Amino acid sequence: MASLKRERATSVEAAPEAAPEALERRVDDDERRIKANADRAAIYGEDARAEVQLRLECANSFKLAHAHELALWTLLPETANECVNPRWAFVRNKPLIERVVIIMAPGMDHKMWCEDGASTCPRLKRALGDGLRTMCDSPTAVGMTLCKSLMYSVHGKQGLDGNGGRKKFKASTHAKDLCKRKFAYKPSHFVLTPGDMSDMVYPLPKLTDDGKLEMEEGFVATQPAGEGIARGSGYHPFLALDCEFCYTAEGLQLTRVSVVKEDGDVVYDKLVKPPTEITNYNTAHSGITAEQMEGVTTTLQDVQRELLEMIPCETILIGHSLENDLHRLKIIHANVIDTCALYPHKRGAPYRNALRYLTEQYLGRKIQEGSHDSVADAQATMELALLKFINGPSFGEVSTEGGGVFDVLSTHKIECVMIDSPALCRRLPAGSARVVEAQDDAEVKKAILDQMNRRASAGKMAVFGHLHDYTKVLSAEAQRAHAREQEPSDSERVIADKTRRQALERMDAVVGEIWEGLPPNTLLLFTSGVGDAHTLRLAQEQKWKRHQSIGGWGAWTDEAEHDLRRLYDRTKHAVTLAAVKQ
């Protein structure tokens, strides 16, 4: 498999080639193109155009995992095993189509498209017509999970079996041995982005109206090495942390903190006295007993001071659902690796694999039998992270429903390009596709058009572009609602609706400009993949909190359950559009 070539979206031009060789290849390309055009003109006529029509009667059974079928049916020879005639679309003059652009822009559900599409997305509506209702199996999915549903679900005529089977690590899985092996990727490669941390509800400073960053009361932030109380030298490049909790009158409170270094040795392990009396030692889950807590005087403030000395902001902190530990520690640290993100659940967020499952599956041993031990849990998270550093991002990936679109197309000598955010470009298996990193939708648009126009005389090509700006707006609104912990006021609803509408209009403008810049006979396949997954995830989290009497939302009601089910059904139905540029 060809090695990946990564490039920034702002500099996608190819390196200059030797003039004689380049000229010879260009002449050959032109001759092939002229002959191909003449052959097609003889069959279809000089002014022939390709067309695609979506069969809306298939709306009840069409899934996101089926959308790639149109791209493969258009580009592959019909003898290919992976080339399946999609029953949900009809393509006229298919051989005329040599380029396919697939765009995914999550956040718009089918109901929204039907009711507001003409006003918020007029260019999309005008260019691509009616949308096919598209079901997403995991309506809380975002980012990588959605990409996999769309681009890694190829079955083919006899059911293509993807080779994404779980990789087993045969050698020792103990940290003392793993840390001595060569790392294929630096630990920093796996650090969560600010967006990831926001989605996973990590403690983060808030931006005040006057532009200053503000922390919640009682929270502290790690400091640069050598500043404040942080060590100036001799600190660990990465550490794993785990905490245990007991119940008090104020809910779960911190009672133990354990930190291990890269070889699994303990560098910090202390019991902590909660500020209020313990009502339930939660021994089955915490491993903490009344006998252990006798005479403990260490407070949360003591632990904060000691950890801030040991852990500067340059240290990468590793944990499993680490945001829960940091919330209880009341520490803000922006340099983290979370094994929940390293080994995502097959159903996508908010579902998470249990640490005991990952430990048994990839480390070959069992933990948390009888009770938890924060040292053993921290060691397990360190070893799971080390396996990723050694084997790369694909290690431990849940096998997808089928093969990858890029791999299939590349097998048939079709050029493939993936354009996505830097975080997803580094985590998605792109096969032999050329990878272009783009920071925002404007860069995605530029990269798509550059690829289409730069290769105007080449053969077949498939380009995948992922638009993120609209879903970022939805994520930010969900985070504001999470912090508010009460129903928004009428004015807040008006502002939120206006912000979403403006974001949709910007997305419509981006896709419209892409459409206008495409060469003739290019197929554009657009899908939103899923509706507002961020709001749905927030609603599910609210349900859990209200059942636990946490926060200011009040008790969970039958009306709230009805609203959640309605939101779930709406979110899982996205929209897919397709048309051929004339």
XYZ file of C-alpha atoms in Angstrom:
582
model
C 0.000 0.000 0.000
C 1.359 3.379 -0.929
C 2.494 5.563 1.917
C 0.357 8.551 2.763
C 1.319 11.920 1.415
C 0.119 14.617 3.780
C -0.126 18.224 2.755
C -1.755 21.414 3.947
C -4.856 22.569 2.137
C -3.270 25.935 1.576
C -0.469 24.432 -0.522
C -1.823 21.616 -2.641
C 0.127 22.290 -5.817
C 2.377 19.438 -6.923
C 6.141 19.850 -6.899
C 7.620 20.832 -10.264
C 8.714 17.914 -12.421
C 11.530 17.553 -14.876
C 10.357 19.350 -18.014
C 10.948 16.622 -20.672
C 9.314 13.859 -18.609
C 6.407 16.079 -17.618
C 5.850 17.155 -21.222
C 5.885 13.549 -22.438
C 3.343 12.492 -19.815
C 1.153 15.507 -20.597
C 1.147 14.602 -24.292
C 0.199 11.013 -23.466
C -2.595 12.236 -21.154
C -3.914 14.573 -23.816
C -3.903 11.817 -26.435
C -5.766 9.447 -24.121
C -8.264 12.155 -23.233
C -8.894 13.066 -26.887
C -9.394 9.414 -27.826
C -11.678 8.796 -24.837
C -13.744 11.883 -25.653
C -14.026 10.822 -29.288
C -15.135 7.318 -28.297
C -17.766 8.699 -25.926
C -18.970 11.234 -28.505
C -19.426 8.441 -31.041
C -21.600 6.525 -28.587
C -23.481 9.232 -26.689
C -23.263 12.262 -29.001
C -21.256 15.467 -28.823
C -23.515 17.186 -26.294
C -24.319 14.185 -24.130
C -24.474 14.763 -20.381
C -24.677 12.395 -17.466
C -27.503 12.632 -14.933
C -28.410 11.086 -11.602
C -31.866 10.721 -10.070
C -32.527 9.705 -6.474
C -35.412 7.328 -5.882
C -37.210 8.885 -2.945
C -39.415 5.817 -2.519
C -36.362 4.143 -0.924
C -36.402 6.655 1.927
C -37.630 4.156 4.522
C -34.639 1.834 4.155
C -31.745 4.025 2.972
C -28.773 4.195 5.368
C -25.665 6.332 5.522
C -23.597 3.169 5.016
C -25.213 2.803 1.551
C -24.254 6.252 0.251
C -20.832 5.182 -1.033
C -22.541 2.783 -3.484
C -23.263 5.614 -5.920
C -19.586 6.634 -6.075
C -18.412 3.059 -6.652
C -21.142 2.324 -9.207
C -20.145 5.455 -11.118
C -16.364 4.968 -11.135
C -15.758 1.199 -11.111
C -16.116 -1.267 -13.980
C -19.330 -3.219 -13.581
C -17.340 -6.455 -13.373
C -15.757 -5.321 -10.091
C -16.975 -7.224 -7.043
C -17.533 -3.990 -5.146
C -19.579 -2.382 -7.928
C -23.241 -2.732 -6.915
C -26.031 -0.950 -8.769
C -27.663 1.218 -6.068
C -31.380 0.623 -6.059
C -31.869 4.072 -4.537
C -30.385 5.996 -7.496
C -30.448 5.897 -11.292
C -27.471 7.139 -13.341
C -27.898 8.042 -17.023
C -24.827 7.997 -19.306
C -22.687 6.706 -16.452
C -19.428 6.311 -18.481
C -19.312 10.079 -18.982
C -18.659 10.603 -15.259
C -14.968 10.485 -14.405
C -14.893 12.462 -11.178
C -16.863 12.139 -7.972
C -16.858 14.573 -5.067
C -18.295 13.319 -1.774
C -19.077 15.983 0.823
C -20.212 15.292 4.362
C -21.517 18.194 6.464
C -23.099 16.843 9.681
C -25.867 18.540 11.642
C -28.853 18.943 9.282
C -31.681 16.434 9.705
C -34.174 15.487 7.008
C -37.088 17.334 8.663
C -35.056 20.542 8.750
C -34.158 20.109 5.070
C -37.806 19.626 4.082
C -39.102 22.539 6.167
C -36.288 25.102 5.928
C -33.955 23.900 3.154
C -35.347 26.257 0.528
C -34.697 29.316 2.704
C -31.482 28.383 4.554
C -29.806 26.368 1.773
C -31.145 27.756 -1.525
C -28.016 26.954 -3.540
C -28.006 23.348 -2.362
C -31.704 23.028 -3.097
C -31.356 24.565 -6.541
C -28.297 22.537 -7.556
C -28.982 19.145 -5.983
C -32.758 18.995 -5.753
C -34.779 16.857 -3.358
C -33.040 14.936 -0.627
C -33.200 11.270 0.240
C -33.965 10.595 3.892
C -30.915 8.857 5.306
C -30.824 6.837 8.498
C -27.758 6.851 10.728
C -27.460 3.762 12.937
C -25.816 5.826 15.690
C -27.562 9.234 15.883
C -25.121 10.505 18.527
C -22.154 9.866 16.211
C -19.772 12.654 15.288
C -16.444 12.976 13.493
C -14.613 9.712 12.936
C -17.642 7.480 13.588
C -19.626 9.218 10.844
C -16.714 9.047 8.408
C -16.406 5.324 8.992
C -20.137 4.762 8.438
C -19.936 6.567 5.109
C -16.513 5.598 3.762
C -15.691 2.219 5.337
C -18.742 0.053 4.722
C -18.124 -1.526 1.307
C -19.566 -5.030 0.980
C -19.852 -5.662 -2.737
C -21.776 -8.350 -4.581
C -20.832 -11.216 -2.269
C -20.323 -9.124 0.869
C -16.804 -7.743 0.898
C -15.082 -8.618 4.144
C -12.975 -5.711 5.366
C -9.617 -6.588 6.822
C -10.170 -4.412 9.870
C -9.934 -7.296 12.304
C -8.620 -6.542 15.738
C -4.856 -6.675 15.861
C -3.415 -8.786 18.652
C -0.227 -7.809 20.419
C 1.791 -11.001 20.869
C 4.692 -9.760 23.032
C 4.611 -8.620 26.658
C 1.964 -6.007 27.431
C 3.553 -4.833 30.684
C 4.554 -1.196 30.750
C 8.146 -2.008 31.756
C 8.580 -3.851 28.436
C 6.363 -1.679 26.240
C 8.134 1.576 27.125
C 11.406 0.136 25.773
C 9.978 -0.539 22.312
C 10.259 1.891 19.427
C 7.299 4.244 19.074
C 5.838 4.433 15.581
C 4.079 7.666 16.592
C 4.955 10.284 19.180
C 2.561 10.460 22.156
C 1.683 14.021 21.113
C 0.061 12.551 17.982
C -2.787 11.229 20.164
C -3.404 14.305 22.329
C -7.038 15.443 22.327
C -7.813 18.600 20.380
C -9.661 21.455 22.119
C -12.763 20.388 20.189
C -12.427 16.813 21.429
C -12.056 18.029 25.005
C -15.111 20.233 24.646
C -17.187 17.358 23.238
C -16.075 15.093 26.087
C -16.922 17.832 28.636
C -13.414 18.264 30.035
C -13.004 21.118 32.515
C -11.940 24.142 30.484
C -11.615 27.853 31.250
C -14.498 30.003 30.091
C -14.243 33.161 28.013
C -15.866 36.119 29.755
C -17.595 39.009 28.013
C -14.490 41.173 28.390
C -12.343 38.568 26.580
C -10.630 37.063 29.631
C -10.317 33.388 30.520
C -11.984 32.471 33.790
C -11.950 29.248 35.822
C -14.728 27.921 37.995
C -14.350 28.507 41.717
C -11.915 26.091 43.333
C -10.292 25.045 40.041
C -6.570 25.374 39.341
C -4.639 25.042 36.077
C -1.311 23.360 35.430
C 1.501 25.791 34.687
C 4.455 25.869 32.252
C 7.580 24.112 33.501
C 9.573 26.388 35.761
C 6.691 28.784 36.412
C 4.687 28.960 39.618
C 5.270 25.756 41.590
C 5.768 23.560 38.494
C 9.119 21.829 38.186
C 11.516 23.505 35.795
C 13.289 20.259 34.877
C 13.136 16.552 35.561
C 9.397 16.297 34.951
C 7.895 13.262 33.201
C 6.958 13.593 29.508
C 3.789 11.562 30.060
C 1.988 10.107 33.084
C -1.179 8.079 33.658
C -3.672 9.101 36.358
C -6.695 7.470 37.942
C -8.898 8.377 40.894
C -11.361 6.649 43.211
C -14.437 8.195 44.806
C -16.736 7.674 47.767
C -20.217 9.045 48.452
C -20.796 11.943 50.812
C -23.820 14.108 51.505
C -22.663 16.230 48.548
C -22.396 13.280 46.155
C -19.243 11.583 44.877
C -16.064 12.988 46.392
C -12.401 12.272 45.701
C -10.810 9.726 48.097
C -7.732 8.393 46.247
C -5.367 9.635 43.527
C -2.786 7.442 41.784
C -0.221 8.423 39.138
C 2.189 6.092 37.306
C 5.034 6.830 34.892
C 5.782 5.216 31.523
C 7.187 1.977 32.975
C 4.169 1.529 35.264
C 5.972 2.447 38.489
C 3.940 4.513 40.952
C 5.072 8.125 41.375
C 2.080 9.331 43.412
C -0.582 7.476 45.412
C -2.518 9.140 48.218
C -5.804 8.797 50.039
C -7.779 12.031 50.287
C -10.144 13.182 53.011
C -13.365 14.601 51.519
C -14.607 17.965 52.863
C -17.812 16.305 54.150
C -18.407 13.021 55.975
C -18.386 9.833 53.891
C -21.819 8.196 53.831
C -20.963 5.263 51.550
C -17.433 4.040 50.918
C -18.529 2.594 47.562
C -16.044 -0.224 48.223
C -17.263 -2.439 45.369
C -16.264 0.244 42.874
C -13.634 2.277 44.724
C -11.774 -0.359 46.715
C -11.834 2.111 49.613
C -12.731 0.889 53.122
C -13.432 2.668 56.404
C -10.230 1.208 57.857
C -8.134 2.728 55.085
C -9.576 6.188 55.639
C -8.885 6.272 59.379
C -6.416 9.034 60.163
C -6.274 10.428 56.605
C -5.737 14.189 56.697
C -4.690 14.992 53.092
C -7.153 17.447 51.530
C -8.055 18.202 47.933
C -6.041 21.417 48.163
C -2.985 19.406 49.273
C -3.366 17.106 46.269
C -3.797 20.021 43.878
C -0.604 21.647 45.122
C 1.411 18.418 44.882
C 0.113 17.522 41.419
C 0.741 21.029 40.073
C 4.327 20.695 41.221
C 4.718 17.279 39.574
C 2.709 17.903 36.379
C 3.535 21.017 34.326
C 1.366 21.781 31.338
C 4.001 20.175 29.057
C 3.381 16.720 30.579
C 0.890 14.569 28.669
C -1.648 13.162 31.116
C -3.210 9.805 30.200
C -6.435 8.390 31.615
C -9.714 6.608 30.928
C -12.648 9.064 30.947
C -10.079 11.413 32.374
C -12.485 14.346 32.358
C -14.274 12.824 35.373
C -11.025 12.649 37.349
C -10.031 16.205 36.437
C -13.463 17.529 37.377
C -13.195 15.937 40.846
C -9.586 17.072 41.207
C -10.685 20.537 40.043
C -7.650 20.717 37.778
C -7.559 22.110 34.241
C -4.935 20.444 32.043
C -5.064 20.805 28.263
C -2.462 18.171 27.295
C -4.316 14.861 27.638
C -4.737 11.453 26.014
C -7.953 9.584 26.786
C -8.149 5.844 26.162
C -11.875 6.277 25.496
C -10.864 8.223 22.387
C -7.919 5.925 21.567
C -10.224 2.887 21.528
C -13.646 4.239 20.508
C -16.828 2.240 20.990
C -18.182 0.616 17.835
C -21.438 2.597 18.197
C -19.630 5.895 18.542
C -19.987 8.554 21.244
C -21.429 8.853 23.818
C -20.910 5.103 24.208
C -17.544 4.150 25.713
C -15.665 0.906 26.129
C -15.105 -0.065 29.752
C -11.486 -0.070 30.908
C -11.823 -3.658 32.106
C -12.962 -4.703 28.610
C -10.043 -2.959 26.898
C -7.591 -4.425 29.399
C -8.805 -7.967 28.838
C -9.036 -7.516 25.062
C -5.657 -5.903 24.391
C -3.524 -6.532 27.473
C -4.566 -10.126 28.084
C -5.444 -9.775 31.757
C -8.392 -8.867 33.969
C -8.763 -5.921 36.312
C -11.521 -4.571 38.564
C -12.514 -8.034 39.744
C -14.143 -7.622 43.134
C -13.196 -3.936 43.460
C -11.285 -1.204 41.707
C -7.675 -0.222 42.298
C -6.612 3.181 40.980
C -2.978 2.073 40.624
C -3.938 -0.967 38.519
C -6.313 1.172 36.452
C -3.647 3.836 35.841
C -1.148 1.156 34.801
C -3.698 -0.319 32.379
C -4.368 3.058 30.749
C -0.630 3.647 30.401
C -0.157 0.262 28.704
C -3.125 0.797 26.377
C -1.629 4.143 25.343
C 1.827 2.598 24.839
C 0.319 0.026 22.468
C -0.988 2.894 20.348
C 2.377 4.677 20.388
C 4.073 1.459 19.216
C 1.545 0.203 16.677
C -0.072 3.396 15.413
C -3.637 4.762 15.283
C -5.138 1.713 13.539
C -4.261 -0.630 16.411
C -7.384 -1.680 18.261
C -9.752 0.007 15.811
C -13.149 -1.657 15.782
C -13.605 -3.473 12.498
C -15.884 -1.530 10.211
C -18.933 -2.929 8.429
C -16.903 -3.557 5.308
C -13.960 -2.424 3.213
C -12.812 1.139 2.635
C -13.884 3.192 -0.377
C -10.345 4.512 -0.884
C -8.820 1.038 -0.895
C -11.373 -0.264 -3.397
C -10.963 2.656 -5.792
C -7.165 2.630 -5.561
C -7.138 -1.046 -6.509
C -8.710 0.015 -9.819
C -6.127 2.794 -10.412
C -8.534 5.569 -9.479
C -6.910 8.518 -7.750
C -8.345 9.269 -4.304
C -8.024 12.354 -2.106
C -9.255 12.753 1.474
C -9.713 16.307 2.802
C -10.467 16.619 6.491
C -9.395 18.235 9.739
C -5.844 17.510 10.942
C -7.190 15.454 13.863
C -9.262 13.118 11.671
C -6.644 12.927 8.919
C -4.282 11.468 11.508
C -6.787 8.952 12.839
C -8.722 7.756 9.801
C -7.249 4.910 7.725
C -6.925 6.606 4.326
C -5.232 3.685 2.587
C -3.461 4.867 -0.550
C -5.492 8.082 -0.762
C -3.635 11.359 -0.757
C -4.472 13.247 2.445
C -5.009 16.997 2.618
C -5.421 18.634 6.013
C -7.869 21.544 6.183
C -8.536 23.762 9.186
C -11.991 25.005 8.174
C -14.661 24.805 5.485
C -13.009 27.489 3.354
C -9.843 25.385 3.140
C -11.898 22.260 2.321
C -13.572 24.162 -0.532
C -10.260 25.429 -1.887
C -8.677 21.988 -1.695
C -11.576 20.310 -3.535
C -11.534 22.844 -6.360
C -7.734 22.763 -6.580
C -7.815 18.977 -6.935
C -10.556 19.096 -9.580
C -8.924 21.817 -11.660
C -5.324 20.719 -11.218
C -6.171 17.275 -12.560
C -8.523 18.355 -15.306
C -6.795 16.210 -17.937
C -6.270 13.116 -15.782
C -8.320 9.949 -15.474
C -10.891 9.050 -12.877
C -10.761 10.639 -9.445
C -12.693 10.569 -6.157
C -12.415 13.353 -3.578
C -13.897 13.243 -0.076
C -14.331 16.510 1.818
C -15.597 16.892 5.385
C -17.215 20.201 6.395
C -17.091 20.905 10.136
C -18.090 24.533 10.674
C -21.851 23.969 11.112
C -21.427 21.131 13.587
C -18.925 23.269 15.525
C -21.699 25.818 16.028
C -24.029 23.059 17.255
C -21.332 21.769 19.608
C -20.735 25.233 21.069
C -24.457 25.719 21.692
C -24.688 22.314 23.393
C -21.771 23.257 25.646
C -23.483 26.514 26.601
C -26.642 24.586 27.433
C -24.603 22.115 29.493
C -23.092 24.951 31.524
C -26.467 26.691 31.919
C -28.187 23.624 33.468
C -31.651 25.085 32.883
C -34.026 25.694 30.020
C -32.896 28.624 27.828
C -34.842 31.872 27.939
C -36.823 33.098 24.927
C -34.064 35.559 24.007
C -31.420 32.816 24.253
C -33.506 30.604 21.946
C -33.807 33.409 19.393
C -30.040 34.012 19.435
C -29.295 30.267 19.133
C -31.720 29.857 16.213
C -30.222 32.851 14.426
C -26.679 31.532 14.953
C -27.608 28.104 13.557
C -29.368 29.632 10.577
C -26.381 31.825 9.737
C -24.067 28.803 9.996
C -26.317 26.833 7.626
C -26.280 29.707 5.160
C -22.469 29.771 5.255
C -22.350 26.031 4.643
C -24.770 26.455 1.723
C -22.494 29.140 0.253
C -19.432 26.871 0.531
C -21.130 23.924 -1.167
C -22.630 26.240 -3.783
C -19.198 27.595 -4.692
C -17.814 24.059 -4.882
C -20.646 23.106 -7.231
C -20.088 26.086 -9.491
C -16.352 25.356 -9.730
C -16.641 21.683 -10.666
C -15.834 20.518 -14.203
C -18.777 19.254 -16.306
C -19.866 15.645 -15.790
C -18.655 15.612 -12.177
C -20.915 13.825 -9.711
C -21.424 15.649 -6.408
C -22.718 13.460 -3.587
C -23.676 15.407 -0.448
C -24.813 13.946 2.866
C -25.367 15.447 6.289
C -24.832 12.003 7.812
C -26.733 12.767 11.006
C -28.779 15.564 12.545
C -27.848 17.592 15.608
C -25.958 14.837 17.453
C -24.528 17.306 19.978
C -27.955 18.336 21.272
C -29.063 14.698 21.429
C -25.975 13.746 23.426
C -26.663 16.629 25.796
C -30.276 15.472 26.235
C -29.139 11.930 27.030
C -26.655 13.264 29.567
C -29.391 15.403 31.129
C -31.552 12.306 31.511
C -28.798 10.556 33.445
C -28.150 13.611 35.620
C -31.828 14.128 36.383
C -32.201 10.483 37.397
C -29.209 11.029 39.727
C -30.569 14.399 40.989
C -27.442 16.174 39.712
C -27.614 19.781 38.548
C -30.539 22.153 38.296
C -32.677 20.409 35.708
C -35.134 18.813 38.137
C -36.559 15.289 38.098
C -36.919 13.317 34.865
C -40.529 13.291 33.634
C -42.661 11.369 31.140
C -42.851 14.533 29.042
C -39.058 14.791 28.991
C -38.816 11.127 27.944
C -41.264 11.768 25.097
C -39.252 14.800 23.938
C -36.019 12.774 24.043
C -37.480 9.969 21.929
C -38.792 12.479 19.403
C -35.394 14.181 19.255
C -33.685 10.793 18.834
C -35.921 9.862 15.895
C -35.420 13.242 14.235
C -31.642 13.252 14.688
C -31.102 9.788 13.206
C -32.689 10.817 9.891
C -30.261 12.920 7.861
C -30.410 13.961 4.190
C -28.452 12.828 1.111
C -28.358 14.762 -2.174
C -26.741 14.030 -5.519
C -26.429 15.631 -8.947
C -24.098 15.730 -11.945
C -22.617 19.086 -12.940
C -23.667 20.013 -16.487
